[in-house]
Amino acid sequence: MDYSKIRHRLHELAEPSGAEEKTKRFILETLQAYTPTQIHTFDNSNNILAVYDFGEGGRTILIRGDFDAVYVPETLDLPYASQTPGVSHKCGHDGHTAILLGLAEQLHNQPLQCGRILLFFQAAEETGEGAGQLLASGILERYQPQWVYALHNIPGETLGTVICKPESFTCSVISCDIELHGKTSHAAEPLKALSPYPAAKAITDTLLALNQYDMYRDDFQLVTLVEFRVGEQAYGVTAGHGVLRFTLRAKNDEVLQHTRHIVCHEVENTIAQFPGLESSIQWKEYFAASHNHPDAVNHLQAAAQQCHLPYVEKELPFSWGEDFGLLTQHYPGALFGLGAGEEQPPLHHQHFNFPDALIEKGIDLFFEIVKKC
C-alpha cells in the first residue's frame, strides 16, 4: 500500500462529524483488499468495526483510528487539498485512519497465530459522539476487548516520539449553551424592556472566577467563555435575548461534574435576581477523561522500545478532550501521543498537515502491540 496516497485521498475527502459518508465508503472499499473476518457498519453512525479473528487462545484488542475533519478552511496549496469548502483535516485524522488501514494490511499479510483484533474506524470524534455510538450499539458486548488503544499525533514533539502516562492522559470536557430570555422594546424606550445583559455579565463574571489554572492541583479546572451575545443587529429594538457559551474542563470526571453542578446553581441564583427573566442550559459535546491503565502503558512502552521509538512519560494530562476517553472508562487500555514534528503547527491550525513520514511508525507500533496479544 502507498500509505501517503491513502492519506492524501482521505485528506481530499475531508468531511465533518456526522457527515463522513464518502470517507466511510472509501475506507470500506480499501478494507476489502485486506479481507477482515467481518466488517460491521451501523444504522445510527458512520462508524466501522473491522474484525480480524485468528482463533482461540489469544486476547481481543481494539485499535481506534478516527476519520472526521474539522471546520477549518483549507489554506495550503496542496495537490490533494480538501474538496469540501470550509472543512479540512487540520487535526490529522486522515493520518490516523491511514495508519489503521496500514495495520489492516499488516494483519492481512502477516496473520497472527491467535487472538482477535478489532479495528475501530471512528466517525464523529470531534463532537464527542462516535465512541458513545459504538458503545450504545452493543457490539463490544459481543467481543469484550481485553485492551483498547488509540493514538493522536502531537505537533511540537519530535517525529515518532511516543508520549504517554498512566491514569488521566486527557481532560474531561463538556460544553454548554446558556440562553437568557427577557423582553424587547423599542430602542427609544429601553426602560420598557427586560434586557438579559446584566444577568449575562453577572453569570460570566461568576463562572470565570471558578478558573483554577494550576494543573498540579487536583481541583484544576478551566471555564472558558466561547461566546457572549446579547440582542441582534436590529437598531430599533432593545435587546431581549442573550446567549452564553462555555467549555468546562478538569482532570477527571468527578471535578467536571461538580463544576457543572455549580454552573447550574449560579445561573439559577442569578436569574432569580431578575424577575421575569428566564433561562435554559443545554449541555453538549461531552468528552470523558482518557484513563490509561498502568499495564496498557507498560505494553505500549515495550512496543515503542521494540520499534526503536523514543518514549516520553508526560507529567500532566493534556487539557484538551478526546472521545476515546469514553472507551477507557469501560475497558482497560491507553490513549497515547505520537510526535508529529517540532516544526509542525498546532492542531486545528490552518497550516497543519499530517506528516506522511509518521504513518509507517504508527503502523509498526500498533502491530507490535497486537502481535503480543
Short mmCIF file of C-alpha atoms in Angstrom, two decimals:
data_model
loop_
_atom_site.label_atom_id
_atom_site.label_comp_id
_atom_site.label_asym_id
_atom_site.label_seq_id
_atom_site.Cartn_x
_atom_site.Cartn_y
_atom_site.Cartn_z
CA MET A 1 0.00 0.00 0.00
CA ASP A 2 1.16 3.50 -0.78
CA TYR A 3 0.33 4.96 2.64
CA SER A 4 0.85 8.56 1.60
CA LYS A 5 -1.51 8.09 -1.34
CA ILE A 6 -4.16 6.70 1.01
CA ARG A 7 -3.69 9.60 3.41
CA HIS A 8 -3.87 12.15 0.61
CA ARG A 9 -7.15 10.72 -0.66
CA LEU A 10 -8.59 10.86 2.86
CA HIS A 11 -7.38 14.47 3.07
CA GLU A 12 -9.21 15.31 -0.16
CA LEU A 13 -12.45 13.79 1.11
CA ALA A 14 -12.41 15.73 4.44
CA GLU A 15 -15.92 15.63 5.91
CA PRO A 16 -17.20 16.99 9.25
CA SER A 17 -18.53 14.92 12.15
CA GLY A 18 -21.69 13.03 11.31
CA ALA A 19 -21.38 13.61 7.56
CA GLU A 20 -18.47 11.30 6.68
CA GLU A 21 -20.31 9.24 4.02
CA LYS A 22 -17.69 9.50 1.24
CA THR A 23 -14.87 8.80 3.68
CA LYS A 24 -16.76 5.80 5.04
CA ARG A 25 -17.20 4.37 1.53
CA PHE A 26 -13.51 4.87 0.77
CA ILE A 27 -12.48 3.06 3.97
CA LEU A 28 -14.82 0.15 3.23
CA GLU A 29 -13.55 -0.14 -0.35
CA THR A 30 -9.92 -0.10 0.82
CA LEU A 31 -10.58 -2.68 3.54
CA GLN A 32 -11.89 -5.22 1.04
CA ALA A 33 -8.35 -5.90 -0.20
CA TYR A 34 -7.27 -6.82 3.33
CA THR A 35 -10.00 -9.41 3.95
CA PRO A 36 -11.19 -8.81 7.52
CA THR A 37 -13.05 -11.75 9.03
CA GLN A 38 -16.07 -9.48 9.40
CA ILE A 39 -16.95 -5.82 8.89
CA HIS A 40 -19.67 -4.17 10.98
CA THR A 41 -21.41 -0.97 9.95
CA PHE A 42 -24.15 0.79 11.91
CA ASP A 43 -27.51 2.38 11.18
CA ASN A 44 -27.10 5.35 13.52
CA SER A 45 -23.49 6.35 12.78
CA ASN A 46 -20.72 6.21 10.19
CA ASN A 47 -18.57 4.06 12.48
CA ILE A 48 -16.90 0.94 11.07
CA LEU A 49 -15.65 -2.05 13.06
CA ALA A 50 -13.39 -4.45 11.15
CA VAL A 51 -12.72 -7.78 12.87
CA TYR A 52 -9.66 -9.99 12.34
CA ASP A 53 -10.23 -13.34 14.08
CA PHE A 54 -7.12 -15.51 14.30
CA GLY A 55 -8.58 -18.24 16.50
CA GLU A 56 -8.84 -19.21 20.13
CA GLY A 57 -6.18 -18.73 22.76
CA GLY A 58 -5.34 -15.05 22.44
CA ARG A 59 -6.77 -11.77 23.62
CA THR A 60 -9.14 -9.38 21.93
CA ILE A 61 -7.58 -5.96 21.33
CA LEU A 62 -9.35 -2.91 19.88
CA ILE A 63 -7.35 -0.27 17.99
CA ARG A 64 -9.05 3.01 17.10
CA GLY A 65 -8.45 5.48 14.28
CA ASP A 66 -10.75 8.49 13.80
CA PHE A 67 -11.69 9.94 10.40
CA ASP A 68 -13.80 13.10 10.77
CA ALA A 69 -12.43 16.54 9.82
CA VAL A 70 -12.87 20.00 11.35
CA TYR A 71 -14.47 23.27 10.29
CA VAL A 72 -11.22 24.97 9.28
CA PRO A 73 -10.84 26.09 5.65
CA GLU A 74 -8.04 24.57 3.57
CA THR A 75 -5.42 27.27 3.03
CA LEU A 76 -2.44 25.16 1.95
CA ASP A 77 -1.66 24.83 -1.74
CA LEU A 78 -1.69 21.02 -1.83
CA PRO A 79 -2.24 18.75 -4.85
CA TYR A 80 -4.55 16.79 -2.54
CA ALA A 81 -6.31 19.77 -0.92
CA SER A 82 -9.68 19.29 0.74
CA GLN A 83 -12.58 19.21 -1.70
CA THR A 84 -15.07 20.26 0.98
CA PRO A 85 -15.43 24.05 1.37
CA GLY A 86 -14.72 25.24 4.90
CA VAL A 87 -13.67 21.77 6.12
CA SER A 88 -10.23 20.13 6.26
CA HIS A 89 -8.11 17.60 8.13
CA LYS A 90 -6.37 20.04 10.46
CA CYS A 91 -6.38 17.55 13.34
CA GLY A 92 -4.63 14.74 11.48
CA HIS A 93 -7.43 12.20 11.47
CA ASP A 94 -6.56 11.45 7.84
CA GLY A 95 -3.19 10.20 9.13
CA HIS A 96 -4.75 8.24 11.98
CA THR A 97 -7.02 6.41 9.53
CA ALA A 98 -4.17 5.76 7.08
CA ILE A 99 -2.30 4.14 9.98
CA LEU A 100 -5.28 1.92 10.79
CA LEU A 101 -5.66 0.88 7.14
CA GLY A 102 -1.94 0.11 7.10
CA LEU A 103 -2.42 -2.07 10.18
CA ALA A 104 -5.21 -3.90 8.33
CA GLU A 105 -2.73 -4.63 5.54
CA GLN A 106 -0.18 -5.91 8.06
CA LEU A 107 -2.74 -8.24 9.65
CA HIS A 108 -3.68 -9.49 6.17
CA ASN A 109 -0.07 -10.11 5.12
CA GLN A 110 1.22 -11.38 8.47
CA PRO A 111 -1.67 -13.16 10.25
CA LEU A 112 -1.32 -13.64 13.99
CA GLN A 113 -1.25 -17.12 15.49
CA CYS A 114 -4.24 -16.48 17.72
CA GLY A 115 -6.42 -13.77 19.19
CA ARG A 116 -8.82 -11.24 17.75
CA ILE A 117 -8.11 -7.68 16.60
CA LEU A 118 -10.86 -5.09 16.28
CA LEU A 119 -10.09 -2.08 14.09
CA PHE A 120 -12.44 0.72 15.06
CA PHE A 121 -12.69 3.39 12.37
CA GLN A 122 -14.42 6.14 14.33
CA ALA A 123 -16.65 8.87 12.98
CA ALA A 124 -17.72 11.97 14.92
CA GLU A 125 -14.76 12.16 17.28
CA GLU A 126 -14.65 15.96 17.18
CA THR A 127 -18.19 16.22 18.59
CA GLY A 128 -17.70 13.54 21.25
CA GLU A 129 -20.34 11.25 19.74
CA GLY A 130 -18.61 8.40 17.92
CA ALA A 131 -17.36 6.36 20.89
CA GLY A 132 -20.71 6.60 22.64
CA GLN A 133 -22.48 5.43 19.48
CA LEU A 134 -20.23 2.36 19.33
CA LEU A 135 -20.92 1.53 22.99
CA ALA A 136 -24.66 2.08 22.55
CA SER A 137 -24.72 -0.34 19.59
CA GLY A 138 -23.85 -3.19 21.98
CA ILE A 139 -21.33 -4.67 19.53
CA LEU A 140 -18.48 -4.59 22.04
CA GLU A 141 -20.50 -6.70 24.47
CA ARG A 142 -20.18 -9.49 21.91
CA TYR A 143 -16.41 -9.16 21.57
CA GLN A 144 -15.41 -7.98 25.09
CA PRO A 145 -11.98 -6.47 24.27
CA GLN A 146 -9.34 -7.00 26.94
CA TRP A 147 -7.42 -3.92 25.79
CA VAL A 148 -8.24 -0.77 23.82
CA TYR A 149 -5.63 1.53 22.27
CA ALA A 150 -5.60 4.73 20.24
CA LEU A 151 -3.06 7.37 19.28
CA HIS A 152 -3.19 11.06 18.48
CA ASN A 153 -0.47 12.93 16.66
CA ILE A 154 1.16 15.65 18.78
CA PRO A 155 2.62 18.69 16.95
CA GLY A 156 5.70 20.26 18.53
CA GLU A 157 7.16 16.91 19.60
CA THR A 158 9.97 15.09 17.77
CA LEU A 159 8.62 12.98 14.91
CA GLY A 160 7.82 9.47 16.12
CA THR A 161 8.24 10.13 19.84
CA VAL A 162 5.74 8.08 21.86
CA ILE A 163 4.14 10.15 24.62
CA CYS A 164 2.03 8.63 27.36
CA LYS A 165 1.33 8.44 31.09
CA PRO A 166 -0.73 6.26 33.43
CA GLU A 167 -4.14 7.47 34.67
CA SER A 168 -5.52 10.70 33.14
CA PHE A 169 -3.95 11.45 29.75
CA THR A 170 -6.54 13.97 28.53
CA CYS A 171 -9.07 16.03 30.44
CA SER A 172 -12.80 15.61 30.90
CA VAL A 173 -14.54 18.30 28.85
CA ILE A 174 -18.11 19.43 28.37
CA SER A 175 -19.69 22.47 26.71
CA CYS A 176 -22.88 24.37 27.41
CA ASP A 177 -25.19 26.94 25.86
CA ILE A 178 -26.94 29.25 28.33
CA GLU A 179 -29.89 31.11 26.83
CA LEU A 180 -31.44 34.12 28.54
CA HIS A 181 -34.94 35.28 27.59
CA GLY A 182 -36.18 38.74 28.62
CA LYS A 183 -38.42 41.23 26.81
CA THR A 184 -37.77 43.57 23.91
CA SER A 185 -38.95 47.14 23.47
CA HIS A 186 -38.44 49.97 21.05
CA ALA A 187 -34.85 51.15 21.27
CA ALA A 188 -36.17 54.60 22.15
CA GLU A 189 -37.79 53.12 25.28
CA PRO A 190 -35.20 50.77 26.80
CA LEU A 191 -36.72 51.04 30.28
CA LYS A 192 -39.75 49.15 28.99
CA ALA A 193 -37.59 46.15 28.04
CA LEU A 194 -36.10 43.42 30.20
CA SER A 195 -32.54 43.20 28.96
CA PRO A 196 -30.57 40.00 29.63
CA TYR A 197 -27.28 41.92 29.69
CA PRO A 198 -26.94 42.48 33.48
CA ALA A 199 -27.63 38.81 34.18
CA ALA A 200 -25.35 37.68 31.34
CA LYS A 201 -22.48 39.77 32.70
CA ALA A 202 -23.05 38.56 36.28
CA ILE A 203 -23.12 34.91 35.17
CA THR A 204 -19.98 35.33 33.07
CA ASP A 205 -18.05 37.04 35.87
CA THR A 206 -19.08 34.35 38.36
CA LEU A 207 -18.20 31.41 36.12
CA LEU A 208 -14.85 32.80 35.00
CA ALA A 209 -13.95 33.26 38.68
CA LEU A 210 -14.10 29.45 39.03
CA ASN A 211 -10.92 29.02 37.00
CA GLN A 212 -8.13 27.13 38.74
CA TYR A 213 -5.23 27.19 36.30
CA ASP A 214 -2.67 25.11 38.22
CA MET A 215 -2.85 21.62 36.70
CA TYR A 216 -0.71 20.21 39.50
CA ARG A 217 -3.72 20.70 41.80
CA ASP A 218 -6.45 18.05 41.98
CA ASP A 219 -9.11 20.75 41.62
CA PHE A 220 -7.67 22.08 38.35
CA GLN A 221 -10.48 23.35 36.16
CA LEU A 222 -10.91 25.67 33.20
CA VAL A 223 -14.10 27.56 32.42
CA THR A 224 -13.67 29.19 29.02
CA LEU A 225 -16.07 31.73 27.57
CA VAL A 226 -16.63 30.84 23.91
CA GLU A 227 -19.37 33.33 23.04
CA PHE A 228 -21.15 36.26 24.71
CA ARG A 229 -24.00 37.64 22.66
CA VAL A 230 -26.92 39.87 23.65
CA GLY A 231 -29.51 41.07 21.13
CA GLU A 232 -29.03 41.25 17.39
CA GLN A 233 -28.36 43.72 14.59
CA ALA A 234 -31.74 45.48 14.84
CA TYR A 235 -31.07 49.10 15.72
CA GLY A 236 -34.67 49.92 16.59
CA VAL A 237 -35.04 47.11 19.15
CA THR A 238 -33.75 46.87 22.70
CA ALA A 239 -32.08 43.51 23.32
CA GLY A 240 -34.35 40.89 24.85
CA HIS A 241 -32.39 37.68 24.27
CA GLY A 242 -28.86 36.54 25.10
CA VAL A 243 -26.63 33.51 24.59
CA LEU A 244 -23.56 32.48 26.58
CA ARG A 245 -21.41 29.55 25.51
CA PHE A 246 -18.75 27.97 27.73
CA THR A 247 -16.47 24.96 27.79
CA LEU A 248 -15.60 23.31 31.11
CA ARG A 249 -12.64 21.01 31.62
CA ALA A 250 -10.98 19.17 34.50
CA LYS A 251 -8.50 16.34 35.01
CA ASN A 252 -11.25 13.89 35.96
CA ASP A 253 -15.00 13.44 35.68
CA GLU A 254 -15.64 13.97 39.38
CA VAL A 255 -14.35 17.55 39.32
CA LEU A 256 -16.02 18.24 35.98
CA GLN A 257 -19.44 17.12 37.21
CA HIS A 258 -19.02 19.20 40.37
CA THR A 259 -18.27 22.27 38.24
CA ARG A 260 -21.27 21.51 36.06
CA HIS A 261 -23.45 21.49 39.18
CA ILE A 262 -22.02 24.86 40.24
CA VAL A 263 -22.79 26.34 36.82
CA CYS A 264 -26.43 25.27 37.07
CA HIS A 265 -26.68 26.63 40.61
CA GLU A 266 -25.10 30.00 39.77
CA VAL A 267 -27.30 30.51 36.70
CA GLU A 268 -30.42 29.73 38.74
CA ASN A 269 -29.39 32.09 41.55
CA THR A 270 -28.57 34.92 39.15
CA ILE A 271 -31.79 34.61 37.18
CA ALA A 272 -33.78 34.77 40.43
CA GLN A 273 -32.48 38.32 40.91
CA PHE A 274 -34.18 39.49 37.70
CA PRO A 275 -37.95 38.85 37.90
CA GLY A 276 -39.40 37.93 34.54
CA LEU A 277 -36.09 36.79 33.07
CA GLU A 278 -35.98 33.13 32.02
CA SER A 279 -33.06 30.85 31.25
CA SER A 280 -32.22 27.44 29.86
CA ILE A 281 -28.99 25.40 29.73
CA GLN A 282 -28.13 22.88 27.05
CA TRP A 283 -25.15 20.59 27.67
CA LYS A 284 -23.26 19.19 24.67
CA GLU A 285 -20.06 17.61 23.34
CA TYR A 286 -19.01 15.66 26.43
CA PHE A 287 -15.55 14.08 26.39
CA ALA A 288 -14.67 11.71 29.22
CA ALA A 289 -11.12 11.80 30.58
CA SER A 290 -8.83 9.21 28.99
CA HIS A 291 -7.95 6.84 31.81
CA ASN A 292 -4.78 4.94 30.94
CA HIS A 293 -4.36 1.55 32.64
CA PRO A 294 -0.79 1.10 34.00
CA ASP A 295 -0.40 -2.33 32.35
CA ALA A 296 -1.54 -0.95 28.99
CA VAL A 297 1.04 1.83 29.33
CA ASN A 298 3.74 -0.76 30.11
CA HIS A 299 2.77 -2.76 27.00
CA LEU A 300 2.98 0.42 24.93
CA GLN A 301 6.39 1.33 26.34
CA ALA A 302 7.73 -2.13 25.50
CA ALA A 303 6.34 -1.86 21.97
CA ALA A 304 7.98 1.55 21.50
CA GLN A 305 11.31 0.07 22.56
CA GLN A 306 10.94 -2.79 20.07
CA CYS A 307 10.20 -0.27 17.31
CA HIS A 308 13.18 1.88 18.35
CA LEU A 309 10.92 4.85 19.01
CA PRO A 310 11.78 7.24 21.86
CA TYR A 311 9.33 7.13 24.77
CA VAL A 312 8.46 10.10 26.98
CA GLU A 313 6.26 9.89 30.07
CA LYS A 314 4.16 13.03 30.27
CA GLU A 315 3.93 14.60 33.72
CA LEU A 316 0.48 16.21 33.36
CA PRO A 317 -2.57 15.44 31.21
CA PHE A 318 -3.31 17.32 28.02
CA SER A 319 -6.00 19.92 28.64
CA TRP A 320 -7.98 19.02 25.50
CA GLY A 321 -10.63 16.32 25.40
CA GLU A 322 -10.64 13.14 23.30
CA ASP A 323 -13.65 10.95 22.60
CA PHE A 324 -11.59 7.77 23.04
CA GLY A 325 -11.64 8.56 26.77
CA LEU A 326 -15.16 7.12 26.96
CA LEU A 327 -13.88 3.71 25.85
CA THR A 328 -11.16 3.78 28.51
CA GLN A 329 -13.90 4.34 31.10
CA HIS A 330 -15.38 0.96 30.09
CA TYR A 331 -12.37 -1.12 29.01
CA PRO A 332 -8.72 -1.09 30.13
CA GLY A 333 -6.38 0.50 27.66
CA ALA A 334 -4.42 3.60 26.76
CA LEU A 335 -4.54 6.69 24.60
CA PHE A 336 -1.08 7.93 23.69
CA GLY A 337 0.58 10.63 21.60
CA LEU A 338 2.89 10.26 18.64
CA GLY A 339 5.14 13.23 17.92
CA ALA A 340 4.29 14.93 14.60
CA GLY A 341 7.44 17.05 14.36
CA GLU A 342 8.85 20.03 16.22
CA GLU A 343 8.08 22.46 13.39
CA GLN A 344 4.52 21.23 12.85
CA PRO A 345 1.84 23.90 13.53
CA PRO A 346 -0.60 23.11 16.35
CA LEU A 347 -3.74 21.03 15.96
CA HIS A 348 -6.61 22.84 14.19
CA HIS A 349 -4.20 25.47 12.85
CA GLN A 350 -4.86 26.39 9.21
CA HIS A 351 -1.30 25.39 8.22
CA PHE A 352 -1.34 21.97 9.91
CA ASN A 353 -0.74 18.99 7.62
CA PHE A 354 -0.20 15.47 8.97
CA PRO A 355 3.36 14.27 8.13
CA ASP A 356 3.36 11.23 5.85
CA ALA A 357 6.58 10.01 7.48
CA LEU A 358 4.63 9.29 10.66
CA ILE A 359 2.29 6.72 9.08
CA GLU A 360 4.67 3.75 8.99
CA LYS A 361 5.86 4.48 12.52
CA GLY A 362 2.27 4.31 13.74
CA ILE A 363 1.62 1.08 11.85
CA ASP A 364 4.76 -0.58 13.24
CA LEU A 365 3.90 0.48 16.78
CA PHE A 366 0.33 -0.82 16.65
CA PHE A 367 1.43 -4.06 15.01
CA GLU A 368 4.00 -4.60 17.76
CA ILE A 369 1.23 -4.09 20.35
CA VAL A 370 -1.26 -6.50 18.79
CA LYS A 371 1.13 -9.30 17.86
CA LYS A 372 1.86 -9.88 21.55
CA CYS A 373 -1.82 -10.50 22.27
#
